[in-house]
CSV table of N, CA, C and O in Angstrom, one decimal:
chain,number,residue,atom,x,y,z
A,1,UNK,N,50.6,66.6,141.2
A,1,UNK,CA,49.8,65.5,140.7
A,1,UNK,C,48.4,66.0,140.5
A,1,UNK,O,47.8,65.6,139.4
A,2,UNK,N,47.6,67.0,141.4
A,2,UNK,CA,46.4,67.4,141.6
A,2,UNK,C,46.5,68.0,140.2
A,2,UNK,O,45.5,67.7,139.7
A,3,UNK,N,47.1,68.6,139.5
A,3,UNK,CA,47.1,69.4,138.1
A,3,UNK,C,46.8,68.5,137.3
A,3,UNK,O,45.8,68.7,136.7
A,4,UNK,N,47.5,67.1,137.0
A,4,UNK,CA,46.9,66.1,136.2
A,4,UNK,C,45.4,65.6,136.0
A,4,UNK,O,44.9,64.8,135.2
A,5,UNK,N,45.1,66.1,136.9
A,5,UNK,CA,43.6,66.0,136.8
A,5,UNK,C,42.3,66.5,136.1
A,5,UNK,O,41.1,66.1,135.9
A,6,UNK,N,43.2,67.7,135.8
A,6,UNK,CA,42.6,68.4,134.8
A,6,UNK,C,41.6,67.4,133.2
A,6,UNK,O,40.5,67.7,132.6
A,7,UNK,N,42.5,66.4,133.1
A,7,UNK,CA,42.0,65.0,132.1
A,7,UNK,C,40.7,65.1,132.0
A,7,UNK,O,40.0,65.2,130.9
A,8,UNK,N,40.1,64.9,133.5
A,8,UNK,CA,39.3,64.3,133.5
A,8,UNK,C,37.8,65.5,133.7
A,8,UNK,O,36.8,65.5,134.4
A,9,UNK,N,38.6,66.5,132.5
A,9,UNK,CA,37.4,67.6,132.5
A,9,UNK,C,36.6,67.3,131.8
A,9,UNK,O,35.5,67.4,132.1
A,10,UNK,N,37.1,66.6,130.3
A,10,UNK,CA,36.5,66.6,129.0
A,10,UNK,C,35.7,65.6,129.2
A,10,UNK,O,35.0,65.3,128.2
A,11,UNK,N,35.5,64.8,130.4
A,11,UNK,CA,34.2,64.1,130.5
A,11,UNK,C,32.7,64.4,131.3
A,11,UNK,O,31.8,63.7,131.5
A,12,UNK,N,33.0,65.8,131.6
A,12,UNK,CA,32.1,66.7,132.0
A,12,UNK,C,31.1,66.9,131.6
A,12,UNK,O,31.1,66.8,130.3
A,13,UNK,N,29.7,67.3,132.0
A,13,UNK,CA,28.4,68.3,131.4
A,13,UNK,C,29.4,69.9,131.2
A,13,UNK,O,30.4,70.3,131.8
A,14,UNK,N,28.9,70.3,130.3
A,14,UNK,CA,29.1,71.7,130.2
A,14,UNK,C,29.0,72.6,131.6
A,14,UNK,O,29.8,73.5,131.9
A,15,UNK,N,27.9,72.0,132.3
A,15,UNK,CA,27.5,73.0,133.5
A,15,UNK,C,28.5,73.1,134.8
A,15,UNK,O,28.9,74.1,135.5
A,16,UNK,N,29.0,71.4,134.7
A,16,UNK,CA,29.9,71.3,135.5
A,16,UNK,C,30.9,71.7,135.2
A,16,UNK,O,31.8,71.9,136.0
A,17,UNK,N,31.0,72.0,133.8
A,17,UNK,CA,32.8,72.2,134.1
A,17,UNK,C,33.6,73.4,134.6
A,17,UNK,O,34.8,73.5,134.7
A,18,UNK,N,32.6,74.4,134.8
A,18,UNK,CA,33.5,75.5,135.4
A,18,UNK,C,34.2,75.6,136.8
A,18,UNK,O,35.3,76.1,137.2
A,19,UNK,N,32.5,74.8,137.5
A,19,UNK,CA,33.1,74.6,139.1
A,19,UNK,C,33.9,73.3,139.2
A,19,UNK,O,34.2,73.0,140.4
A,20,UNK,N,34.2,72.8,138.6
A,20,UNK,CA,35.0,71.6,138.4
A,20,UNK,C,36.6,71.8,138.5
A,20,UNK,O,37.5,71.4,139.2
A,21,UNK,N,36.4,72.9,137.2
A,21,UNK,CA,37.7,73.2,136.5
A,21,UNK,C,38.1,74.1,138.1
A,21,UNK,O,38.9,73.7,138.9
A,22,UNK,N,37.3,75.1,138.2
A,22,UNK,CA,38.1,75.9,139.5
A,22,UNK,C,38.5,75.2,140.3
A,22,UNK,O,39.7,75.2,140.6
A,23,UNK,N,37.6,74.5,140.8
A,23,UNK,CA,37.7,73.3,142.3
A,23,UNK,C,39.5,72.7,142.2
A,23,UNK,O,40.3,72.8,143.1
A,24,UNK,N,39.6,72.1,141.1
A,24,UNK,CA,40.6,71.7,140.3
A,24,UNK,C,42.0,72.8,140.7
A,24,UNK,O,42.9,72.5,141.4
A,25,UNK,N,41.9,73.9,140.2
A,25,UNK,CA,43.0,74.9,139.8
A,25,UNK,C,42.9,75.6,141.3
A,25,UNK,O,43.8,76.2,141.7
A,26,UNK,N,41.9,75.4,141.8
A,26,UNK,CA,42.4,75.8,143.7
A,26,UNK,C,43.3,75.3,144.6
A,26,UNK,O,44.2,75.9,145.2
A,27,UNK,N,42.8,73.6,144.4
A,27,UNK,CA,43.6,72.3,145.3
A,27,UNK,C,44.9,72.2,144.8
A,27,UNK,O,45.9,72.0,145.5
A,28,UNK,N,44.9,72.3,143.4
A,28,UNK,CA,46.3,72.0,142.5
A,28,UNK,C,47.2,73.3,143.3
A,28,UNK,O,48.2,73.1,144.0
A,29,UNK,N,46.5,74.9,143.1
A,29,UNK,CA,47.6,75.8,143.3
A,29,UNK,C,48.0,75.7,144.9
A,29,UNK,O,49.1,76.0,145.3
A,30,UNK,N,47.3,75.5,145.3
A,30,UNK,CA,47.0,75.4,147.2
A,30,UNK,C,48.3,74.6,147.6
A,30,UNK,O,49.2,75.0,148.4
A,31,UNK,N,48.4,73.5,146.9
A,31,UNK,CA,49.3,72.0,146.9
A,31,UNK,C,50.3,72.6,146.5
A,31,UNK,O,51.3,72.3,147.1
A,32,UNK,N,50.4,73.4,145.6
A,32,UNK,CA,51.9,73.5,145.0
A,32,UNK,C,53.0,74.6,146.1
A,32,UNK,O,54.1,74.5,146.6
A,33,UNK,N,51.8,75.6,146.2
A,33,UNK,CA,52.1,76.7,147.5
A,33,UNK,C,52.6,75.9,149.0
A,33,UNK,O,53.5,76.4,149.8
A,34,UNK,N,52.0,74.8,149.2
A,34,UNK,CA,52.6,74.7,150.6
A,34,UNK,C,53.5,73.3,150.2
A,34,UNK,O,54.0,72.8,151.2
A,35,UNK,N,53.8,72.7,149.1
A,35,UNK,CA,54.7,72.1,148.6
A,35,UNK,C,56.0,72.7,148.4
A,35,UNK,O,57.0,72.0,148.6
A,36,UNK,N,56.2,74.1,148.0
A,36,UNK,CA,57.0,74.8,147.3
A,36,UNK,C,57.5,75.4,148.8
A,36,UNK,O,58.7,75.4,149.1
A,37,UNK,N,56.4,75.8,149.7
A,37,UNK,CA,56.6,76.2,150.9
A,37,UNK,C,57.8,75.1,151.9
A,37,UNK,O,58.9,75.4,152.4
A,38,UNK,N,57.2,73.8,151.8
A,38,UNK,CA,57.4,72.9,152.7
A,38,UNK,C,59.1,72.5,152.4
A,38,UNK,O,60.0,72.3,153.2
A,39,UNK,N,59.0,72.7,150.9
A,39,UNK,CA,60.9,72.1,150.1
A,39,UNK,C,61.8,73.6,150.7
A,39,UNK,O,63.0,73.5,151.0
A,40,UNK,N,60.9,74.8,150.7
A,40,UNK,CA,61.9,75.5,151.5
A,40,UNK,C,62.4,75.7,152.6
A,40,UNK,O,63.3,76.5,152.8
A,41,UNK,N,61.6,74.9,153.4
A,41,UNK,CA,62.0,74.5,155.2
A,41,UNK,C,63.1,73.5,155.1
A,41,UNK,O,64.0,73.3,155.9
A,42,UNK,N,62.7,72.8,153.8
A,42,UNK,CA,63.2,71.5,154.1
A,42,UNK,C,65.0,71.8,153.5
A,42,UNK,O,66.0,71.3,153.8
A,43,UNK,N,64.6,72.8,152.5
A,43,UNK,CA,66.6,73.0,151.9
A,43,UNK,C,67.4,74.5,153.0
A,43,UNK,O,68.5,74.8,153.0
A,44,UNK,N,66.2,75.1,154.0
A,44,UNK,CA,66.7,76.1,155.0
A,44,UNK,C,67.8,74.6,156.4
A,44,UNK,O,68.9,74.7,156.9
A,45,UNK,N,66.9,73.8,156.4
A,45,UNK,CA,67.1,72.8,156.7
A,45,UNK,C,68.9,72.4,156.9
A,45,UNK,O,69.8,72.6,157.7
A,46,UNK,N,68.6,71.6,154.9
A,46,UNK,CA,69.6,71.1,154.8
A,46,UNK,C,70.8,71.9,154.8
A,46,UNK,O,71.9,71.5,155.3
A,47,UNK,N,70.6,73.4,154.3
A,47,UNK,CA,72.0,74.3,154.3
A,47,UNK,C,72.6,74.3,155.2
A,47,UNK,O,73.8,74.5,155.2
A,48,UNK,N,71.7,73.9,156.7
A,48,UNK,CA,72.1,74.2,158.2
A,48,UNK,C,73.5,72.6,158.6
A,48,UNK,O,74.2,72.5,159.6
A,49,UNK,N,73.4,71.5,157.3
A,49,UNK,CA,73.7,70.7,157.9
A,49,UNK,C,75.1,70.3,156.6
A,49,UNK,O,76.2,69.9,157.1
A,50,UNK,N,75.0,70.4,154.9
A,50,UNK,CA,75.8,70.4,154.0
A,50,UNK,C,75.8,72.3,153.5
A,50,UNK,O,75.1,73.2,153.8
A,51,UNK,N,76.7,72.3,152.8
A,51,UNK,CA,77.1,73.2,152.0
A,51,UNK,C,76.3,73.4,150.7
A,51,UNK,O,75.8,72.4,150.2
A,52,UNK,N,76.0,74.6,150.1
A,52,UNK,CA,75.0,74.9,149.4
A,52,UNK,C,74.7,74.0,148.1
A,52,UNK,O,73.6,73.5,147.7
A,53,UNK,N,76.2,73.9,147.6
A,53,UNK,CA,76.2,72.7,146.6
A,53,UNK,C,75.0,71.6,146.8
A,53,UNK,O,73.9,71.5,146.3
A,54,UNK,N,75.8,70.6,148.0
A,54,UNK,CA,74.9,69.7,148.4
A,54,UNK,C,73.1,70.0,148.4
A,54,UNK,O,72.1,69.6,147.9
A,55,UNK,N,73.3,70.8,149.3
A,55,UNK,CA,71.8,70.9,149.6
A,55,UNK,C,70.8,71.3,148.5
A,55,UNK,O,69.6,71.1,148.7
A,56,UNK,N,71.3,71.9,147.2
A,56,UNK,CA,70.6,72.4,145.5
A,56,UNK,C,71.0,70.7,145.0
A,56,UNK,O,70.3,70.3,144.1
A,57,UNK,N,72.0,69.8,145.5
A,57,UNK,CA,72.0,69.2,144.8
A,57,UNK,C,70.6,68.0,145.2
A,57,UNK,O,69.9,67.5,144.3
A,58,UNK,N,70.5,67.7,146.7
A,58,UNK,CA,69.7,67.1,147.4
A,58,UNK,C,68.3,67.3,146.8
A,58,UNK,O,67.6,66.5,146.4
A,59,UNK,N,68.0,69.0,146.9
A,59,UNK,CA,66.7,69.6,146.2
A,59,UNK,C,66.4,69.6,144.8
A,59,UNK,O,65.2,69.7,144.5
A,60,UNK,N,67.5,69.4,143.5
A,60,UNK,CA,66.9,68.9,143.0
A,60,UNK,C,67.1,67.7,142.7
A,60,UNK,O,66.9,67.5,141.5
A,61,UNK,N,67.5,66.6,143.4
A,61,UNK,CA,66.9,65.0,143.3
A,61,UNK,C,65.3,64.7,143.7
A,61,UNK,O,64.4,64.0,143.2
A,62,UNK,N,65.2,65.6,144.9
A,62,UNK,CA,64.0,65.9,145.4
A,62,UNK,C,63.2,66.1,144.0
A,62,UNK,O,62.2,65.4,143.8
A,63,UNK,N,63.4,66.6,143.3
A,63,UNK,CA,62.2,67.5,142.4
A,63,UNK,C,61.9,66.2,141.2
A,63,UNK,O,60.8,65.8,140.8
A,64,UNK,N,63.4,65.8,140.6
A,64,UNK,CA,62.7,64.5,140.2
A,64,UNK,C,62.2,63.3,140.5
A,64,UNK,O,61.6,62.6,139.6
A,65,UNK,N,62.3,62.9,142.1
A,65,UNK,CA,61.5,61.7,142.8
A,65,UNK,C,60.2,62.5,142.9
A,65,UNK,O,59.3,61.6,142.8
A,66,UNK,N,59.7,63.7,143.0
A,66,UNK,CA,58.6,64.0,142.9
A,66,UNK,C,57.8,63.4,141.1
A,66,UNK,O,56.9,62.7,140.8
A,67,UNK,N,58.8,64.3,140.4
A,67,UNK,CA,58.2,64.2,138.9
A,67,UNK,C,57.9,62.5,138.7
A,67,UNK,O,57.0,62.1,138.1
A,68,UNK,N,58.8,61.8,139.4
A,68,UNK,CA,58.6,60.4,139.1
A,68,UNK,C,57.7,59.5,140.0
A,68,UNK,O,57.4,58.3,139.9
A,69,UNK,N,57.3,60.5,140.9
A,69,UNK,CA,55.9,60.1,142.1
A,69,UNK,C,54.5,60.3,141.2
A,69,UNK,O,53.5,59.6,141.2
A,70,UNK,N,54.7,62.0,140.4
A,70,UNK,CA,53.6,62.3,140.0
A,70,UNK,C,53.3,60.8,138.5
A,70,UNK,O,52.3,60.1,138.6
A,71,UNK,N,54.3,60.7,137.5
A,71,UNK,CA,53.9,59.2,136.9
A,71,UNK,C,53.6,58.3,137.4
A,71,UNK,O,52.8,57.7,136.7
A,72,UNK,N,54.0,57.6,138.5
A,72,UNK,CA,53.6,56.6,139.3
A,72,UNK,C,52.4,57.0,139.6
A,72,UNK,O,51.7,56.1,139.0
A,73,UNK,N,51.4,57.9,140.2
A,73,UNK,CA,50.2,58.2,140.2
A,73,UNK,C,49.4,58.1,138.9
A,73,UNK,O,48.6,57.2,138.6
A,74,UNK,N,49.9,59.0,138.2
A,74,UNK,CA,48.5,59.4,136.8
A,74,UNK,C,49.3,57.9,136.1
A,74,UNK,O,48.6,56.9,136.3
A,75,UNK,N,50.0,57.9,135.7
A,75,UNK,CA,50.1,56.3,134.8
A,75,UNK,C,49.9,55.0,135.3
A,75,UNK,O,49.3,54.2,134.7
A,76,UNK,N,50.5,54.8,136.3
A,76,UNK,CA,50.6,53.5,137.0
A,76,UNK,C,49.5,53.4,138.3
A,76,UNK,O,49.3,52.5,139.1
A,77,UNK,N,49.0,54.3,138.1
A,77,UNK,CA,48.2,54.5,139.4
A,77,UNK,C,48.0,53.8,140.6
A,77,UNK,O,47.1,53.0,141.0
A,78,UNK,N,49.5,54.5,141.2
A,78,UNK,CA,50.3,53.9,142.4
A,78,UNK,C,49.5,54.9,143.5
A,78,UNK,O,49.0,56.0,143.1
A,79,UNK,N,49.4,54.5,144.5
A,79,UNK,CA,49.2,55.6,146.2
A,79,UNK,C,50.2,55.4,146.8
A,79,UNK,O,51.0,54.6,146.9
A,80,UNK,N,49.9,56.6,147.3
A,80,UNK,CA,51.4,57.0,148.4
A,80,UNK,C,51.2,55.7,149.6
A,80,UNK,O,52.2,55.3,150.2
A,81,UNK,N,50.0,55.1,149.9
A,81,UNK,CA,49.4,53.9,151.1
A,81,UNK,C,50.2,52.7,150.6
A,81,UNK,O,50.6,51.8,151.4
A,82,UNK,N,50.4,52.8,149.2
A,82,UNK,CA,51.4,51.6,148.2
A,82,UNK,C,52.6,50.9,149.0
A,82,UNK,O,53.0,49.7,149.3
A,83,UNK,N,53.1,52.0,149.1
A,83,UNK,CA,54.5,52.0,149.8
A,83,UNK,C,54.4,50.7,151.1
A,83,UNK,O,55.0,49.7,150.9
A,84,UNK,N,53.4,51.0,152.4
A,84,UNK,CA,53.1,50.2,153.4
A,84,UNK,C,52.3,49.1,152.5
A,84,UNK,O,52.9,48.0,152.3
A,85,UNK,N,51.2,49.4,152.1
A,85,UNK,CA,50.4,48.4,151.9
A,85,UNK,C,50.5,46.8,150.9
A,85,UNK,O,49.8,45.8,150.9
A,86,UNK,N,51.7,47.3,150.1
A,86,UNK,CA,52.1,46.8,148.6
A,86,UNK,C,53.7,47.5,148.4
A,86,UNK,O,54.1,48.2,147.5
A,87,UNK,N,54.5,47.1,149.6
A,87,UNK,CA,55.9,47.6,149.4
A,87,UNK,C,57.1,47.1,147.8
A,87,UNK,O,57.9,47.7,147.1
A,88,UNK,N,56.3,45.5,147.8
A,88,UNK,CA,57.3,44.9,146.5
A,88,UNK,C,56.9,44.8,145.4
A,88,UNK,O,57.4,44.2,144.5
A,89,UNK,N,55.7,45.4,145.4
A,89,UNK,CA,54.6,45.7,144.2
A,89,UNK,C,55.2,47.0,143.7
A,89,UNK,O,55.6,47.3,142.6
A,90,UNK,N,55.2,47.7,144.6
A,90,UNK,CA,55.9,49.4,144.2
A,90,UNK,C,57.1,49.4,143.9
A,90,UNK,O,57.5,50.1,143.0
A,91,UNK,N,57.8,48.6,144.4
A,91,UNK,CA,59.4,48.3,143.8
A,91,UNK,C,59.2,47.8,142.8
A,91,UNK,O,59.3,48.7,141.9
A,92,UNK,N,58.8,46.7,142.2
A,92,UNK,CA,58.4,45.8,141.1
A,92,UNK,C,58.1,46.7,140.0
A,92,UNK,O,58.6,46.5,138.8
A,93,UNK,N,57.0,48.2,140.4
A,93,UNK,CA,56.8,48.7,139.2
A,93,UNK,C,57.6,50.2,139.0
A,93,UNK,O,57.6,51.0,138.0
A,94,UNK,N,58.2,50.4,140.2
A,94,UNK,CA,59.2,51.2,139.9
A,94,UNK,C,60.2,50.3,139.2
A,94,UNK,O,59.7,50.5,138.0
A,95,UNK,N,60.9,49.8,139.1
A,95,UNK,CA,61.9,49.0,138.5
A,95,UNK,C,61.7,48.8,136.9
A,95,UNK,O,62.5,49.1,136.0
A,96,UNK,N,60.2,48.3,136.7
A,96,UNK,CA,59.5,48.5,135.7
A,96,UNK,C,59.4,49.3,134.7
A,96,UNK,O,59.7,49.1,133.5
A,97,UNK,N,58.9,51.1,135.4
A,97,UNK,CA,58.8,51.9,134.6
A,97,UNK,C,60.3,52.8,134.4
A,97,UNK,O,60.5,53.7,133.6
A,98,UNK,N,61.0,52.2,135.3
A,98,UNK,CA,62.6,53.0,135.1
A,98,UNK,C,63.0,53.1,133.3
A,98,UNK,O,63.6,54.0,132.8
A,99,UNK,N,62.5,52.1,132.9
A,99,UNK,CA,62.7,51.0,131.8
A,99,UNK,C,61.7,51.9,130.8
A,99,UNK,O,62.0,52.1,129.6
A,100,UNK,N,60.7,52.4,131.2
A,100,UNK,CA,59.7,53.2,130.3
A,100,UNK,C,60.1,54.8,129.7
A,100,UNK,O,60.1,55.8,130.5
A,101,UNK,N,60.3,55.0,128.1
A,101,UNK,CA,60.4,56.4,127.8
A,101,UNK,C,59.6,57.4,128.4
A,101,UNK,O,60.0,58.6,128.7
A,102,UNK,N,58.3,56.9,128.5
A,102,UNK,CA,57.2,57.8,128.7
A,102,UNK,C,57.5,58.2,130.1
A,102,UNK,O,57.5,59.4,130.2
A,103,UNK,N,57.7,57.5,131.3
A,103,UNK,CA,58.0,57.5,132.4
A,103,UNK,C,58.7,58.7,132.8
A,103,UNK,O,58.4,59.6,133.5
A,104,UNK,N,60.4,58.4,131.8
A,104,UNK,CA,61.5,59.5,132.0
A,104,UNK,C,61.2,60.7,131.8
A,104,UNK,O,61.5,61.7,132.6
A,105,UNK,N,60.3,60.9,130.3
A,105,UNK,CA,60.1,62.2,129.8
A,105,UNK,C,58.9,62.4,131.1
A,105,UNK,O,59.5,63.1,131.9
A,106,UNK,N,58.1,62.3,131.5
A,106,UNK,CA,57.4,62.7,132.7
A,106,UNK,C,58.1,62.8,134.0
A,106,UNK,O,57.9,63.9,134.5
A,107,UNK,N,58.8,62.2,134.4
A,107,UNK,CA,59.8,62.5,134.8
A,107,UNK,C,60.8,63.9,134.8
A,107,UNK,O,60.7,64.8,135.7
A,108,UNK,N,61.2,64.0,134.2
A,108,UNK,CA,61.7,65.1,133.5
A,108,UNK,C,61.4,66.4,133.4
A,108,UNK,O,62.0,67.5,133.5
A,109,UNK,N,60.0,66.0,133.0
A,109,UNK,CA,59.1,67.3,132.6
A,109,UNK,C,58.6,67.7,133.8
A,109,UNK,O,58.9,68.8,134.2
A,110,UNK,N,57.7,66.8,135.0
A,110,UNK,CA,57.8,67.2,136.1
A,110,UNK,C,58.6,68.2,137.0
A,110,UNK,O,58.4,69.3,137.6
A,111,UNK,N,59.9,67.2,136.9
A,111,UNK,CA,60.9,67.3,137.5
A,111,UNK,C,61.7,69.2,137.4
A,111,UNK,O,62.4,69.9,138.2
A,112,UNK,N,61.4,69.4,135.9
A,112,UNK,CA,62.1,70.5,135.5
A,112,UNK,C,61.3,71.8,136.2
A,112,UNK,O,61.8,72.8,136.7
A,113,UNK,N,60.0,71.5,136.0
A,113,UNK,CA,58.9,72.4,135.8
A,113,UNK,C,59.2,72.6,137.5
A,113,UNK,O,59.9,73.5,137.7
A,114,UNK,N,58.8,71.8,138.6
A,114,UNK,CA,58.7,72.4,140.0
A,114,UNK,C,60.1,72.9,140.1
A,114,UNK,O,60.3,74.0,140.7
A,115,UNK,N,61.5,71.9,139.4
A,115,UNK,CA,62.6,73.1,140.1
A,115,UNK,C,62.4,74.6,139.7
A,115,UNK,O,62.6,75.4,140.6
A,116,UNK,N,62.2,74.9,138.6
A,116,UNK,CA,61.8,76.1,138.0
A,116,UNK,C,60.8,77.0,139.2
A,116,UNK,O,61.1,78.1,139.7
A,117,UNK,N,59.9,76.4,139.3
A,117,UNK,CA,59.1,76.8,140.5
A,117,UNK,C,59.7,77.8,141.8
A,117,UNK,O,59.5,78.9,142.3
A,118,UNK,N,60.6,76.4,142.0
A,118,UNK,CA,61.0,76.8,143.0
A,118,UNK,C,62.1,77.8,143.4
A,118,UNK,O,62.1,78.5,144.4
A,119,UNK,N,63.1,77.8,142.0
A,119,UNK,CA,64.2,79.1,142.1
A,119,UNK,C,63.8,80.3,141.6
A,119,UNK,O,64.6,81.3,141.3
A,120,UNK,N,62.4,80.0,141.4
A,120,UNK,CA,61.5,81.8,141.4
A,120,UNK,C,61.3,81.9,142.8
A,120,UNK,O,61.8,82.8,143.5
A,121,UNK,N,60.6,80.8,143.4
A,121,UNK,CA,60.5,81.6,144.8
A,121,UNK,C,61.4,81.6,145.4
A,121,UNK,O,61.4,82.5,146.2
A,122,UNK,N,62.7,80.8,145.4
A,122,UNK,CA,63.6,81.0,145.9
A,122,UNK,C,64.6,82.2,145.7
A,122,UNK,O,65.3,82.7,146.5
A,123,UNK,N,64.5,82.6,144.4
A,123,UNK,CA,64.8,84.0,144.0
A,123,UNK,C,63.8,85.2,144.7
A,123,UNK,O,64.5,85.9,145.3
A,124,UNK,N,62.9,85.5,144.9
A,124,UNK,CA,62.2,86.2,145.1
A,124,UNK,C,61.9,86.3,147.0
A,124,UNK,O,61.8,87.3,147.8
A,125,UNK,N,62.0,85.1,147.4
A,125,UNK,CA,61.9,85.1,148.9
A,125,UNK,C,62.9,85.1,150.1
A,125,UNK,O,62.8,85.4,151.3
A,126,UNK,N,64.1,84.6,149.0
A,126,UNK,CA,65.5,84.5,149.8
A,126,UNK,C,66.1,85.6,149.9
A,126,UNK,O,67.2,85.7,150.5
């Protein structure tokens, strides 16, 4: 999600936008590292409990409720606090944007890009 932020460069001073842009491209890569870290605890996990099948299948569902967390954020601009705070509001507009193209293909495109992510490191670290 921290990557989508990037947007909101082009409303910058010139001066700012380098330490901006870095600040940006630190938290984003930082996030993805212990994100990418954390789904591999979490599928060392699952193998311990289903069969490999299952557990690539679980991970990537995982990757698209992510991609479909990150549109709920940048489009709908939903918070994770949503959930507690505004439980049938977040249903209401999940239900909503299920219904939305733009949604899926974000979705999708998310969704593809971190599995990708992940079966580099999972190629490389396994």
């Amino acid at each position: 999600y921290i990557i989508t932020d990037l947007v909101h460069l082009q409303y910058l001073d010139q001066q700012l936008w380098w330490y901006d842009s870095l600040g940006i491209f630190i938290t984003a890569f930082t996030g993805l590292l212990i994100g990418i870290y954390s789904i591999q605890i979490v599928h060392n996990l699952l193998n311990s409990f289903y069969n490999r099948a299952v557990s690539w299948l679980l991970i990537f569902g995982s990757m698209l409720l992510s991609g479909f967390g990150i549109y709920l954020g940048r489009f709908s601009r939903l918070n994770s606090w949503d959930i507690i705070s505004n439980p049938l509001y977040l249903v209401k507009i999940c239900i909503r944007d299920l219904q939305n193209p733009l949604a899926m293909k974000t979705t999708l495109l998310f969704g593809f890009v971190l599995s990708v992510i992940y079966i580099a490191h999972y190629t490389l670290f396994n």
